[in-house]
PDB file of C-alpha atoms in Angstrom:
ATOM      1  CA  MET A   1     -62.205 -21.850  45.698  1.00 52.00           C
ATOM      2  CA  SER A   2     -65.755 -23.205  45.862  1.00 56.00           C
ATOM      3  CA  PRO A   3     -68.147 -22.512  43.209  1.00 61.00           C
ATOM      4  CA  ALA A   4     -70.464 -20.429  45.697  1.00 61.00           C
ATOM      5  CA  GLU A   5     -67.647 -18.112  46.414  1.00 69.00           C
ATOM      6  CA  PRO A   6     -67.558 -14.921  44.091  1.00 72.00           C
ATOM      7  CA  LEU A   7     -64.741 -14.254  42.188  1.00 67.00           C
ATOM      8  CA  PRO A   8     -62.146 -11.777  43.337  1.00 79.00           C
ATOM      9  CA  ARG A   9     -62.314  -8.436  41.476  1.00 86.00           C
ATOM     10  CA  LEU A  10     -58.322  -7.580  41.799  1.00 86.00           C
ATOM     11  CA  PRO A  11     -57.144  -9.537  38.957  1.00 85.00           C
ATOM     12  CA  TYR A  12     -59.850  -7.812  36.705  1.00 88.00           C
ATOM     13  CA  VAL A  13     -58.942  -4.467  37.866  1.00 91.00           C
ATOM     14  CA  LEU A  14     -55.149  -5.351  37.114  1.00 90.00           C
ATOM     15  CA  LEU A  15     -55.912  -6.568  33.582  1.00 89.00           C
ATOM     16  CA  ILE A  16     -58.098  -3.413  32.983  1.00 94.00           C
ATOM     17  CA  ALA A  17     -55.225  -1.143  34.321  1.00 94.00           C
ATOM     18  CA  MET A  18     -52.640  -3.004  32.290  1.00 93.00           C
ATOM     19  CA  THR A  19     -54.506  -2.855  29.074  1.00 94.00           C
ATOM     20  CA  ALA A  20     -55.005   0.955  29.477  1.00 95.00           C
ATOM     21  CA  VAL A  21     -51.356   1.465  29.995  1.00 95.00           C
ATOM     22  CA  SER A  22     -50.206  -0.900  27.169  1.00 93.00           C
ATOM     23  CA  PHE A  23     -52.436   0.751  24.701  1.00 95.00           C
ATOM     24  CA  GLY A  24     -52.475   4.288  25.806  1.00 95.00           C
ATOM     25  CA  GLY A  25     -48.708   4.623  27.271  1.00 94.00           C
ATOM     26  CA  PRO A  26     -47.052   4.762  23.901  1.00 93.00           C
ATOM     27  CA  PHE A  27     -49.563   7.505  22.879  1.00 94.00           C
ATOM     28  CA  VAL A  28     -48.721   9.326  26.133  1.00 92.00           C
ATOM     29  CA  MET A  29     -45.229   9.300  25.452  1.00 90.00           C
ATOM     30  CA  LEU A  30     -45.583  10.193  21.787  1.00 89.00           C
ATOM     31  CA  ALA A  31     -47.827  13.416  22.704  1.00 88.00           C
ATOM     32  CA  ALA A  32     -45.198  14.492  25.471  1.00 87.00           C
ATOM     33  CA  VAL A  33     -42.352  13.850  23.125  1.00 85.00           C
ATOM     34  CA  ARG A  34     -44.057  15.900  20.225  1.00 84.00           C
ATOM     35  CA  GLY A  35     -44.218  19.112  22.358  1.00 78.00           C
ATOM     36  CA  GLY A  36     -41.731  21.738  22.793  1.00 74.00           C
ATOM     37  CA  PRO A  37     -39.223  23.420  20.404  1.00 75.00           C
ATOM     38  CA  ASN A  38     -37.679  20.003  19.257  1.00 75.00           C
ATOM     39  CA  ALA A  39     -40.470  17.589  18.193  1.00 73.00           C
ATOM     40  CA  GLY A  40     -37.793  14.602  17.794  1.00 73.00           C
ATOM     41  CA  TRP A  41     -35.694  12.260  19.925  1.00 74.00           C
ATOM     42  CA  PRO A  42     -34.214  12.955  22.200  1.00 77.00           C
ATOM     43  CA  PRO A  43     -36.504  14.655  24.502  1.00 77.00           C
ATOM     44  CA  ASP A  44     -35.347  18.356  25.331  1.00 78.00           C
ATOM     45  CA  ARG A  45     -37.961  18.904  28.252  1.00 85.00           C
ATOM     46  CA  PRO A  46     -37.620  17.531  31.955  1.00 87.00           C
ATOM     47  CA  VAL A  47     -41.586  16.956  31.372  1.00 88.00           C
ATOM     48  CA  GLU A  48     -40.893  14.667  28.597  1.00 88.00           C
ATOM     49  CA  TRP A  49     -38.613  12.526  30.366  1.00 89.00           C
ATOM     50  CA  VAL A  50     -40.895  12.512  33.742  1.00 92.00           C
ATOM     51  CA  ALA A  51     -43.813  11.405  31.318  1.00 91.00           C
ATOM     52  CA  ILE A  52     -41.805   8.573  29.596  1.00 91.00           C
ATOM     53  CA  ALA A  53     -40.399   7.555  33.023  1.00 95.00           C
ATOM     54  CA  ALA A  54     -44.139   7.454  34.532  1.00 95.00           C
ATOM     55  CA  VAL A  55     -45.731   5.345  31.553  1.00 95.00           C
ATOM     56  CA  MET A  56     -42.704   2.682  32.347  1.00 95.00           C
ATOM     57  CA  ILE A  57     -42.945   2.710  35.877  1.00 97.00           C
ATOM     58  CA  LEU A  58     -46.491   2.374  36.072  1.00 96.00           C
ATOM     59  CA  PHE A  59     -46.294  -0.567  33.470  1.00 95.00           C
ATOM     60  CA  LEU A  60     -43.710  -2.357  35.353  1.00 95.00           C
ATOM     61  CA  GLY A  61     -45.595  -1.767  38.559  1.00 95.00           C
ATOM     62  CA  LEU A  62     -48.735  -3.294  36.996  1.00 93.00           C
ATOM     63  CA  PHE A  63     -46.528  -6.153  35.476  1.00 91.00           C
ATOM     64  CA  ALA A  64     -45.424  -6.989  38.713  1.00 92.00           C
ATOM     65  CA  ALA A  65     -48.546  -7.021  40.504  1.00 90.00           C
ATOM     66  CA  CYS A  66     -49.958  -9.169  37.841  1.00 87.00           C
ATOM     67  CA  VAL A  67     -47.143 -11.765  37.929  1.00 86.00           C
ATOM     68  CA  SER A  68     -47.140 -11.727  41.545  1.00 88.00           C
ATOM     69  CA  LEU A  69     -50.671 -12.226  42.211  1.00 83.00           C
ATOM     70  CA  GLY A  70     -50.481 -15.667  41.470  1.00 73.00           C
ATOM     71  CA  ALA A  71     -47.955 -16.202  44.032  1.00 74.00           C
ATOM     72  CA  TRP A  72     -49.880 -14.515  46.712  1.00 71.00           C
ATOM     73  CA  HIS A  73     -53.361 -16.008  46.116  1.00 65.00           C
ATOM     74  CA  ARG A  74     -52.749 -19.426  45.535  1.00 65.00           C
ATOM     75  CA  PRO A  75     -55.638 -21.605  46.315  1.00 66.00           C
ATOM     76  CA  ARG A  76     -55.066 -23.618  49.163  1.00 67.00           C
ATOM     77  CA  PRO A  77     -54.447 -27.225  48.576  1.00 70.00           C
ATOM     78  CA  ARG A  78     -57.175 -29.658  49.572  1.00 70.00           C
ATOM     79  CA  PRO A  79     -56.248 -32.253  52.032  1.00 72.00           C
ATOM     80  CA  SER A  80     -55.993 -35.565  50.456  1.00 70.00           C
ATOM     81  CA  PRO A  81     -58.779 -38.250  51.569  1.00 72.00           C
ATOM     82  CA  ARG A  82     -57.235 -40.829  53.966  1.00 68.00           C
ATOM     83  CA  SER A  83     -59.000 -44.015  54.791  1.00 54.00           C
ATOM     84  CA  ARG A  84     -59.872 -44.027  58.549  1.00 56.00           C
ATOM     85  CA  ASP A  85     -59.053 -47.270  60.033  1.00 50.00           C
TER      86      ASP A  85
END
């Protein structure tokens, strides 16, 4: 990538989303588990399990996207300078 090319936005968007899920996800799961007649573990309502599964799936999807981003968007190697005879 040359200095004149703009930086891609996708890594920054993934970083912001991963940060939000990493910090906000446990609070969402805690809020979901605290509801209902039983405020302890294990969750007794399906909505609690769905909230926990949604946060985990979102986290794993963003993690996979962050890790695979490097494999899909590698900079192309520059050709080595060869002396012309």
